[in-house]
Amino acid sequence: MKRSIGLDIGSKSIKLVELEREKERIYLTKAIYKELEERDLLAVLKEIFIEHEIDVEKIPFTLACASKNLFFKSMEILPLKKEPLERLINYEAQQ
């Protein structure tokens, strides 16, 4: 079975769905809605992933965010330790 996650990050809430494909059928296996309520976005995401046992390193994600202040850059990198990865991300964000 192939699994994938759809994640919609809004200004006031986070919506997450998990889909599983079995042969020619796709099943909705999780649907989660969380209000941000002035909480830190990363803390809420971590709470969702832990509470619903979602392994973010093994499941493909599709992400939706709506804001005029956002930008995305896709890049492929080799596995790095935390500090070099943070430096690389900061460098790429400034480009």
PDB file of N, CA and C in Angstrom:
ATOM      1  N   MET A   1       0.829  -1.185   0.000  1.00  0.00           N
ATOM      2  CA  MET A   1       0.000   0.000   0.000  1.00  0.00           C
ATOM      3  C   MET A   1       0.873   1.248   0.000  1.00  0.00           C
ATOM      4  N   LYS A   2       0.570   2.191  -0.877  1.00  0.00           N
ATOM      5  CA  LYS A   2       1.279   3.465  -0.914  1.00  0.00           C
ATOM      6  C   LYS A   2       0.489   4.493  -0.114  1.00  0.00           C
ATOM      7  N   ARG A   3       1.205   5.248   0.711  1.00  0.00           N
ATOM      8  CA  ARG A   3       0.578   6.296   1.516  1.00  0.00           C
ATOM      9  C   ARG A   3       1.102   7.644   1.077  1.00  0.00           C
ATOM     10  N   SER A   4       0.258   8.670   1.213  1.00  0.00           N
ATOM     11  CA  SER A   4       0.699  10.043   0.978  1.00  0.00           C
ATOM     12  C   SER A   4      -0.115  10.978   1.869  1.00  0.00           C
ATOM     13  N   ILE A   5       0.472  12.145   2.120  1.00  0.00           N
ATOM     14  CA  ILE A   5      -0.120  13.137   3.015  1.00  0.00           C
ATOM     15  C   ILE A   5      -0.390  14.415   2.235  1.00  0.00           C
ATOM     16  N   GLY A   6      -1.547  15.003   2.462  1.00  0.00           N
ATOM     17  CA  GLY A   6      -1.864  16.333   1.957  1.00  0.00           C
ATOM     18  C   GLY A   6      -1.952  17.261   3.147  1.00  0.00           C
ATOM     19  N   LEU A   7      -1.227  18.360   3.108  1.00  0.00           N
ATOM     20  CA  LEU A   7      -1.157  19.275   4.245  1.00  0.00           C
ATOM     21  C   LEU A   7      -1.481  20.685   3.770  1.00  0.00           C
ATOM     22  N   ASP A   8      -2.497  21.303   4.380  1.00  0.00           N
ATOM     23  CA  ASP A   8      -2.915  22.668   4.044  1.00  0.00           C
ATOM     24  C   ASP A   8      -2.678  23.528   5.276  1.00  0.00           C
ATOM     25  N   ILE A   9      -1.743  24.467   5.161  1.00  0.00           N
ATOM     26  CA  ILE A   9      -1.419  25.350   6.275  1.00  0.00           C
ATOM     27  C   ILE A   9      -2.044  26.710   5.986  1.00  0.00           C
ATOM     28  N   GLY A  10      -3.036  27.062   6.768  1.00  0.00           N
ATOM     29  CA  GLY A  10      -3.702  28.343   6.626  1.00  0.00           C
ATOM     30  C   GLY A  10      -3.252  29.305   7.713  1.00  0.00           C
ATOM     31  N   SER A  11      -3.802  30.497   7.706  1.00  0.00           N
ATOM     32  CA  SER A  11      -3.411  31.489   8.707  1.00  0.00           C
ATOM     33  C   SER A  11      -4.010  31.186  10.078  1.00  0.00           C
ATOM     34  N   LYS A  12      -5.097  30.403  10.114  1.00  0.00           N
ATOM     35  CA  LYS A  12      -5.759  30.114  11.394  1.00  0.00           C
ATOM     36  C   LYS A  12      -5.869  28.638  11.715  1.00  0.00           C
ATOM     37  N   SER A  13      -5.569  27.774  10.745  1.00  0.00           N
ATOM     38  CA  SER A  13      -5.722  26.344  10.990  1.00  0.00           C
ATOM     39  C   SER A  13      -4.821  25.522  10.077  1.00  0.00           C
ATOM     40  N   ILE A  14      -4.707  24.248  10.446  1.00  0.00           N
ATOM     41  CA  ILE A  14      -3.971  23.267   9.653  1.00  0.00           C
ATOM     42  C   ILE A  14      -4.926  22.125   9.346  1.00  0.00           C
ATOM     43  N   LYS A  15      -4.949  21.721   8.081  1.00  0.00           N
ATOM     44  CA  LYS A  15      -5.743  20.583   7.673  1.00  0.00           C
ATOM     45  C   LYS A  15      -4.808  19.539   7.083  1.00  0.00           C
ATOM     46  N   LEU A  16      -5.008  18.279   7.467  1.00  0.00           N
ATOM     47  CA  LEU A  16      -4.155  17.207   6.983  1.00  0.00           C
ATOM     48  C   LEU A  16      -5.025  16.024   6.589  1.00  0.00           C
ATOM     49  N   VAL A  17      -4.723  15.429   5.456  1.00  0.00           N
ATOM     50  CA  VAL A  17      -5.370  14.179   5.061  1.00  0.00           C
ATOM     51  C   VAL A  17      -4.293  13.169   4.718  1.00  0.00           C
ATOM     52  N   GLU A  18      -4.588  11.926   5.023  1.00  0.00           N
ATOM     53  CA  GLU A  18      -3.710  10.832   4.624  1.00  0.00           C
ATOM     54  C   GLU A  18      -4.492   9.934   3.685  1.00  0.00           C
ATOM     55  N   LEU A  19      -3.872   9.617   2.561  1.00  0.00           N
ATOM     56  CA  LEU A  19      -4.483   8.747   1.567  1.00  0.00           C
ATOM     57  C   LEU A  19      -3.641   7.491   1.408  1.00  0.00           C
ATOM     58  N   GLU A  20      -4.317   6.371   1.164  1.00  0.00           N
ATOM     59  CA  GLU A  20      -3.623   5.113   0.882  1.00  0.00           C
ATOM     60  C   GLU A  20      -4.149   4.552  -0.419  1.00  0.00           C
ATOM     61  N   ARG A  21      -3.226   4.123  -1.256  1.00  0.00           N
ATOM     62  CA  ARG A  21      -3.612   3.503  -2.526  1.00  0.00           C
ATOM     63  C   ARG A  21      -3.412   2.009  -2.413  1.00  0.00           C
ATOM     64  N   GLU A  22      -4.454   1.286  -2.773  1.00  0.00           N
ATOM     65  CA  GLU A  22      -4.383  -0.169  -2.827  1.00  0.00           C
ATOM     66  C   GLU A  22      -4.905  -0.584  -4.192  1.00  0.00           C
ATOM     67  N   LYS A  23      -4.016  -1.073  -5.018  1.00  0.00           N
ATOM     68  CA  LYS A  23      -4.308  -1.391  -6.412  1.00  0.00           C
ATOM     69  C   LYS A  23      -4.858  -0.154  -7.109  1.00  0.00           C
ATOM     70  N   GLU A  24      -6.077  -0.169  -7.575  1.00  0.00           N
ATOM     71  CA  GLU A  24      -6.654   0.956  -8.318  1.00  0.00           C
ATOM     72  C   GLU A  24      -7.520   1.858  -7.442  1.00  0.00           C
ATOM     73  N   ARG A  25      -7.575   1.620  -6.141  1.00  0.00           N
ATOM     74  CA  ARG A  25      -8.438   2.401  -5.261  1.00  0.00           C
ATOM     75  C   ARG A  25      -7.620   3.275  -4.322  1.00  0.00           C
ATOM     76  N   ILE A  26      -8.191   4.424  -4.003  1.00  0.00           N
ATOM     77  CA  ILE A  26      -7.570   5.345  -3.054  1.00  0.00           C
ATOM     78  C   ILE A  26      -8.516   5.518  -1.874  1.00  0.00           C
ATOM     79  N   TYR A  27      -7.977   5.360  -0.669  1.00  0.00           N
ATOM     80  CA  TYR A  27      -8.775   5.446   0.546  1.00  0.00           C
ATOM     81  C   TYR A  27      -8.306   6.621   1.409  1.00  0.00           C
ATOM     82  N   LEU A  28      -9.250   7.329   1.966  1.00  0.00           N
ATOM     83  CA  LEU A  28      -8.951   8.375   2.946  1.00  0.00           C
ATOM     84  C   LEU A  28      -8.814   7.684   4.291  1.00  0.00           C
ATOM     85  N   THR A  29      -7.604   7.723   4.876  1.00  0.00           N
ATOM     86  CA  THR A  29      -7.373   7.011   6.136  1.00  0.00           C
ATOM     87  C   THR A  29      -7.279   7.944   7.342  1.00  0.00           C
ATOM     88  N   LYS A  30      -6.993   9.233   7.083  1.00  0.00           N
ATOM     89  CA  LYS A  30      -6.953  10.210   8.180  1.00  0.00           C
ATOM     90  C   LYS A  30      -7.425  11.554   7.643  1.00  0.00           C
ATOM     91  N   ALA A  31      -8.171  12.277   8.478  1.00  0.00           N
ATOM     92  CA  ALA A  31      -8.561  13.653   8.181  1.00  0.00           C
ATOM     93  C   ALA A  31      -8.459  14.413   9.494  1.00  0.00           C
ATOM     94  N   ILE A  32      -7.568  15.397   9.543  1.00  0.00           N
ATOM     95  CA  ILE A  32      -7.263  16.099  10.795  1.00  0.00           C
ATOM     96  C   ILE A  32      -7.406  17.600  10.570  1.00  0.00           C
ATOM     97  N   TYR A  33      -8.025  18.259  11.529  1.00  0.00           N
ATOM     98  CA  TYR A  33      -8.191  19.713  11.495  1.00  0.00           C
ATOM     99  C   TYR A  33      -7.753  20.257  12.854  1.00  0.00           C
ATOM    100  N   LYS A  34      -6.829  21.200  12.864  1.00  0.00           N
ATOM    101  CA  LYS A  34      -6.366  21.817  14.121  1.00  0.00           C
ATOM    102  C   LYS A  34      -6.347  23.324  13.968  1.00  0.00           C
ATOM    103  N   GLU A  35      -6.923  24.008  14.939  1.00  0.00           N
ATOM    104  CA  GLU A  35      -6.847  25.466  14.993  1.00  0.00           C
ATOM    105  C   GLU A  35      -5.465  25.852  15.501  1.00  0.00           C
ATOM    106  N   LEU A  36      -4.903  26.907  14.954  1.00  0.00           N
ATOM    107  CA  LEU A  36      -3.596  27.378  15.426  1.00  0.00           C
ATOM    108  C   LEU A  36      -3.719  28.122  16.752  1.00  0.00           C
ATOM    109  N   GLU A  37      -4.782  28.910  16.928  1.00  0.00           N
ATOM    110  CA  GLU A  37      -5.049  29.606  18.194  1.00  0.00           C
ATOM    111  C   GLU A  37      -3.817  30.300  18.771  1.00  0.00           C
ATOM    112  N   GLU A  38      -3.140  31.089  17.950  1.00  0.00           N
ATOM    113  CA  GLU A  38      -1.961  31.848  18.395  1.00  0.00           C
ATOM    114  C   GLU A  38      -0.798  30.963  18.836  1.00  0.00           C
ATOM    115  N   ARG A  39      -0.835  29.670  18.506  1.00  0.00           N
ATOM    116  CA  ARG A  39       0.258  28.772  18.869  1.00  0.00           C
ATOM    117  C   ARG A  39       1.281  28.729  17.744  1.00  0.00           C
ATOM    118  N   ASP A  40       2.462  28.276  18.072  1.00  0.00           N
ATOM    119  CA  ASP A  40       3.553  28.152  17.115  1.00  0.00           C
ATOM    120  C   ASP A  40       3.220  27.063  16.091  1.00  0.00           C
ATOM    121  N   LEU A  41       3.359  27.404  14.822  1.00  0.00           N
ATOM    122  CA  LEU A  41       3.036  26.480  13.735  1.00  0.00           C
ATOM    123  C   LEU A  41       3.799  25.167  13.867  1.00  0.00           C
ATOM    124  N   LEU A  42       5.095  25.227  14.114  1.00  0.00           N
ATOM    125  CA  LEU A  42       5.896  23.999  14.215  1.00  0.00           C
ATOM    126  C   LEU A  42       5.471  23.132  15.391  1.00  0.00           C
ATOM    127  N   ALA A  43       5.088  23.750  16.489  1.00  0.00           N
ATOM    128  CA  ALA A  43       4.627  22.988  17.651  1.00  0.00           C
ATOM    129  C   ALA A  43       3.330  22.254  17.328  1.00  0.00           C
ATOM    130  N   VAL A  44       2.434  22.914  16.611  1.00  0.00           N
ATOM    131  CA  VAL A  44       1.165  22.272  16.235  1.00  0.00           C
ATOM    132  C   VAL A  44       1.413  21.132  15.256  1.00  0.00           C
ATOM    133  N   LEU A  45       2.288  21.342  14.276  1.00  0.00           N
ATOM    134  CA  LEU A  45       2.614  20.271  13.333  1.00  0.00           C
ATOM    135  C   LEU A  45       3.222  19.067  14.053  1.00  0.00           C
ATOM    136  N   LYS A  46       4.155  19.330  14.949  1.00  0.00           N
ATOM    137  CA  LYS A  46       4.783  18.239  15.703  1.00  0.00           C
ATOM    138  C   LYS A  46       3.741  17.481  16.519  1.00  0.00           C
ATOM    139  N   GLU A  47       2.840  18.208  17.152  1.00  0.00           N
ATOM    140  CA  GLU A  47       1.764  17.599  17.934  1.00  0.00           C
ATOM    141  C   GLU A  47       0.909  16.677  17.049  1.00  0.00           C
ATOM    142  N   ILE A  48       0.552  17.144  15.861  1.00  0.00           N
ATOM    143  CA  ILE A  48      -0.246  16.329  14.934  1.00  0.00           C
ATOM    144  C   ILE A  48       0.515  15.069  14.539  1.00  0.00           C
ATOM    145  N   PHE A  49       1.791  15.214  14.149  1.00  0.00           N
ATOM    146  CA  PHE A  49       2.571  14.075  13.686  1.00  0.00           C
ATOM    147  C   PHE A  49       2.741  13.023  14.792  1.00  0.00           C
ATOM    148  N   ILE A  50       2.982  13.472  16.009  1.00  0.00           N
ATOM    149  CA  ILE A  50       3.161  12.522  17.117  1.00  0.00           C
ATOM    150  C   ILE A  50       1.826  11.873  17.491  1.00  0.00           C
ATOM    151  N   GLU A  51       0.802  12.694  17.660  1.00  0.00           N
ATOM    152  CA  GLU A  51      -0.513  12.203  18.090  1.00  0.00           C
ATOM    153  C   GLU A  51      -1.099  11.191  17.104  1.00  0.00           C
ATOM    154  N   HIS A  52      -0.844  11.381  15.816  1.00  0.00           N
ATOM    155  CA  HIS A  52      -1.442  10.523  14.794  1.00  0.00           C
ATOM    156  C   HIS A  52      -0.435   9.566  14.156  1.00  0.00           C
ATOM    157  N   GLU A  53       0.752   9.453  14.786  1.00  0.00           N
ATOM    158  CA  GLU A  53       1.793   8.510  14.364  1.00  0.00           C
ATOM    159  C   GLU A  53       2.116   8.624  12.873  1.00  0.00           C
ATOM    160  N   ILE A  54       2.424   9.848  12.447  1.00  0.00           N
ATOM    161  CA  ILE A  54       2.776  10.107  11.057  1.00  0.00           C
ATOM    162  C   ILE A  54       4.293  10.253  10.969  1.00  0.00           C
ATOM    163  N   ASP A  55       4.916   9.366  10.210  1.00  0.00           N
ATOM    164  CA  ASP A  55       6.370   9.385  10.050  1.00  0.00           C
ATOM    165  C   ASP A  55       6.717  10.295   8.872  1.00  0.00           C
ATOM    166  N   VAL A  56       7.085  11.518   9.172  1.00  0.00           N
ATOM    167  CA  VAL A  56       7.305  12.530   8.133  1.00  0.00           C
ATOM    168  C   VAL A  56       8.516  12.234   7.253  1.00  0.00           C
ATOM    169  N   GLU A  57       9.383  11.349   7.675  1.00  0.00           N
ATOM    170  CA  GLU A  57      10.564  11.032   6.873  1.00  0.00           C
ATOM    171  C   GLU A  57      10.293   9.937   5.846  1.00  0.00           C
ATOM    172  N   LYS A  58       9.170   9.233   5.974  1.00  0.00           N
ATOM    173  CA  LYS A  58       8.924   8.088   5.094  1.00  0.00           C
ATOM    174  C   LYS A  58       7.707   8.248   4.193  1.00  0.00           C
ATOM    175  N   ILE A  59       6.887   9.286   4.415  1.00  0.00           N
ATOM    176  CA  ILE A  59       5.652   9.433   3.646  1.00  0.00           C
ATOM    177  C   ILE A  59       5.750  10.687   2.776  1.00  0.00           C
ATOM    178  N   PRO A  60       5.458  10.565   1.477  1.00  0.00           N
ATOM    179  CA  PRO A  60       5.470  11.751   0.607  1.00  0.00           C
ATOM    180  C   PRO A  60       4.391  12.758   1.021  1.00  0.00           C
ATOM    181  N   PHE A  61       4.716  14.043   0.900  1.00  0.00           N
ATOM    182  CA  PHE A  61       3.810  15.126   1.280  1.00  0.00           C
ATOM    183  C   PHE A  61       3.465  15.988   0.085  1.00  0.00           C
ATOM    184  N   THR A  62       2.246  16.504   0.093  1.00  0.00           N
ATOM    185  CA  THR A  62       1.852  17.594  -0.783  1.00  0.00           C
ATOM    186  C   THR A  62       1.445  18.722   0.140  1.00  0.00           C
ATOM    187  N   LEU A  63       1.998  19.908  -0.092  1.00  0.00           N
ATOM    188  CA  LEU A  63       1.804  21.032   0.815  1.00  0.00           C
ATOM    189  C   LEU A  63       1.098  22.176   0.111  1.00  0.00           C
ATOM    190  N   ALA A  64       0.127  22.772   0.807  1.00  0.00           N
ATOM    191  CA  ALA A  64      -0.566  23.956   0.284  1.00  0.00           C
ATOM    192  C   ALA A  64      -0.497  25.052   1.337  1.00  0.00           C
ATOM    193  N   CYS A  65      -0.038  26.231   0.918  1.00  0.00           N
ATOM    194  CA  CYS A  65       0.011  27.409   1.789  1.00  0.00           C
ATOM    195  C   CYS A  65      -0.433  28.605   0.954  1.00  0.00           C
ATOM    196  N   ALA A  66      -1.208  29.475   1.571  1.00  0.00           N
ATOM    197  CA  ALA A  66      -1.654  30.671   0.852  1.00  0.00           C
ATOM    198  C   ALA A  66      -1.213  31.907   1.623  1.00  0.00           C
ATOM    199  N   SER A  67      -0.332  32.674   1.021  1.00  0.00           N
ATOM    200  CA  SER A  67       0.102  33.929   1.613  1.00  0.00           C
ATOM    201  C   SER A  67       0.900  34.704   0.587  1.00  0.00           C
ATOM    202  N   LYS A  68       0.757  36.007   0.614  1.00  0.00           N
ATOM    203  CA  LYS A  68       1.539  36.828  -0.311  1.00  0.00           C
ATOM    204  C   LYS A  68       2.989  36.950   0.141  1.00  0.00           C
ATOM    205  N   ASN A  69       3.295  36.499   1.372  1.00  0.00           N
ATOM    206  CA  ASN A  69       4.644  36.622   1.909  1.00  0.00           C
ATOM    207  C   ASN A  69       5.433  35.315   1.846  1.00  0.00           C
ATOM    208  N   LEU A  70       4.931  34.323   1.135  1.00  0.00           N
ATOM    209  CA  LEU A  70       5.605  33.030   1.051  1.00  0.00           C
ATOM    210  C   LEU A  70       6.328  32.867  -0.274  1.00  0.00           C
ATOM    211  N   PHE A  71       7.402  32.107  -0.239  1.00  0.00           N
ATOM    212  CA  PHE A  71       8.037  31.667  -1.463  1.00  0.00           C
ATOM    213  C   PHE A  71       8.547  30.257  -1.221  1.00  0.00           C
ATOM    214  N   PHE A  72       8.655  29.485  -2.277  1.00  0.00           N
ATOM    215  CA  PHE A  72       9.143  28.122  -2.177  1.00  0.00           C
ATOM    216  C   PHE A  72      10.275  27.929  -3.160  1.00  0.00           C
ATOM    217  N   LYS A  73      11.229  27.163  -2.745  1.00  0.00           N
ATOM    218  CA  LYS A  73      12.330  26.801  -3.627  1.00  0.00           C
ATOM    219  C   LYS A  73      12.579  25.315  -3.431  1.00  0.00           C
ATOM    220  N   SER A  74      12.574  24.602  -4.500  1.00  0.00           N
ATOM    221  CA  SER A  74      12.804  23.162  -4.438  1.00  0.00           C
ATOM    222  C   SER A  74      14.273  22.888  -4.723  1.00  0.00           C
ATOM    223  N   MET A  75      14.864  21.996  -3.938  1.00  0.00           N
ATOM    224  CA  MET A  75      16.253  21.637  -4.178  1.00  0.00           C
ATOM    225  C   MET A  75      16.499  20.230  -3.660  1.00  0.00           C
ATOM    226  N   GLU A  76      17.422  19.550  -4.283  1.00  0.00           N
ATOM    227  CA  GLU A  76      17.814  18.217  -3.841  1.00  0.00           C
ATOM    228  C   GLU A  76      19.162  18.330  -3.151  1.00  0.00           C
ATOM    229  N   ILE A  77      19.263  17.760  -1.964  1.00  0.00           N
ATOM    230  CA  ILE A  77      20.515  17.815  -1.215  1.00  0.00           C
ATOM    231  C   ILE A  77      20.835  16.430  -0.664  1.00  0.00           C
ATOM    232  N   LEU A  78      22.090  16.232  -0.397  1.00  0.00           N
ATOM    233  CA  LEU A  78      22.521  14.996   0.249  1.00  0.00           C
ATOM    234  C   LEU A  78      22.197  15.078   1.735  1.00  0.00           C
ATOM    235  N   PRO A  79      22.058  13.942   2.411  1.00  0.00           N
ATOM    236  CA  PRO A  79      21.802  13.988   3.858  1.00  0.00           C
ATOM    237  C   PRO A  79      22.923  14.743   4.578  1.00  0.00           C
ATOM    238  N   LEU A  80      22.545  15.671   5.438  1.00  0.00           N
ATOM    239  CA  LEU A  80      23.495  16.475   6.199  1.00  0.00           C
ATOM    240  C   LEU A  80      23.135  16.466   7.671  1.00  0.00           C
ATOM    241  N   LYS A  81      24.126  16.755   8.499  1.00  0.00           N
ATOM    242  CA  LYS A  81      23.842  16.945   9.923  1.00  0.00           C
ATOM    243  C   LYS A  81      23.111  18.267  10.101  1.00  0.00           C
ATOM    244  N   LYS A  82      22.544  18.486  11.279  1.00  0.00           N
ATOM    245  CA  LYS A  82      21.673  19.628  11.524  1.00  0.00           C
ATOM    246  C   LYS A  82      22.332  20.978  11.239  1.00  0.00           C
ATOM    247  N   GLU A  83      23.524  21.222  11.762  1.00  0.00           N
ATOM    248  CA  GLU A  83      24.160  22.536  11.599  1.00  0.00           C
ATOM    249  C   GLU A  83      24.489  22.862  10.141  1.00  0.00           C
ATOM    250  N   PRO A  84      25.140  21.952   9.394  1.00  0.00           N
ATOM    251  CA  PRO A  84      25.389  22.281   7.986  1.00  0.00           C
ATOM    252  C   PRO A  84      24.087  22.459   7.196  1.00  0.00           C
ATOM    253  N   LEU A  85      23.059  21.689   7.538  1.00  0.00           N
ATOM    254  CA  LEU A  85      21.782  21.816   6.853  1.00  0.00           C
ATOM    255  C   LEU A  85      21.161  23.189   7.110  1.00  0.00           C
ATOM    256  N   GLU A  86      21.206  23.650   8.349  1.00  0.00           N
ATOM    257  CA  GLU A  86      20.664  24.971   8.681  1.00  0.00           C
ATOM    258  C   GLU A  86      21.414  26.072   7.933  1.00  0.00           C
ATOM    259  N   ARG A  87      22.736  25.957   7.839  1.00  0.00           N
ATOM    260  CA  ARG A  87      23.524  26.943   7.084  1.00  0.00           C
ATOM    261  C   ARG A  87      23.152  26.932   5.606  1.00  0.00           C
ATOM    262  N   LEU A  88      22.988  25.737   5.046  1.00  0.00           N
ATOM    263  CA  LEU A  88      22.614  25.617   3.642  1.00  0.00           C
ATOM    264  C   LEU A  88      21.233  26.234   3.389  1.00  0.00           C
ATOM    265  N   ILE A  89      20.283  25.972   4.254  1.00  0.00           N
ATOM    266  CA  ILE A  89      18.934  26.528   4.100  1.00  0.00           C
ATOM    267  C   ILE A  89      18.970  28.043   4.194  1.00  0.00           C
ATOM    268  N   ASN A  90      19.702  28.570   5.164  1.00  0.00           N
ATOM    269  CA  ASN A  90      19.812  30.028   5.292  1.00  0.00           C
ATOM    270  C   ASN A  90      20.462  30.630   4.054  1.00  0.00           C
ATOM    271  N   TYR A  91      21.504  29.998   3.540  1.00  0.00           N
ATOM    272  CA  TYR A  91      22.177  30.503   2.337  1.00  0.00           C
ATOM    273  C   TYR A  91      21.212  30.513   1.152  1.00  0.00           C
ATOM    274  N   GLU A  92      20.518  29.403   0.947  1.00  0.00           N
ATOM    275  CA  GLU A  92      19.599  29.301  -0.194  1.00  0.00           C
ATOM    276  C   GLU A  92      18.445  30.288  -0.069  1.00  0.00           C
ATOM    277  N   ALA A  93      17.973  30.536   1.145  1.00  0.00           N
ATOM    278  CA  ALA A  93      16.868  31.482   1.358  1.00  0.00           C
ATOM    279  C   ALA A  93      17.271  32.897   0.999  1.00  0.00           C
ATOM    280  N   GLN A  94      18.558  33.212   1.116  1.00  0.00           N
ATOM    281  CA  GLN A  94      19.034  34.555   0.818  1.00  0.00           C
ATOM    282  C   GLN A  94      19.282  34.783  -0.680  1.00  0.00           C
ATOM    283  N   GLN A  95      19.320  33.703  -1.453  1.00  0.00           N
ATOM    284  CA  GLN A  95      19.584  33.823  -2.894  1.00  0.00           C
ATOM    285  C   GLN A  95      18.400  34.405  -3.640  1.00  0.00           C
TER     286      GLN A  95
END
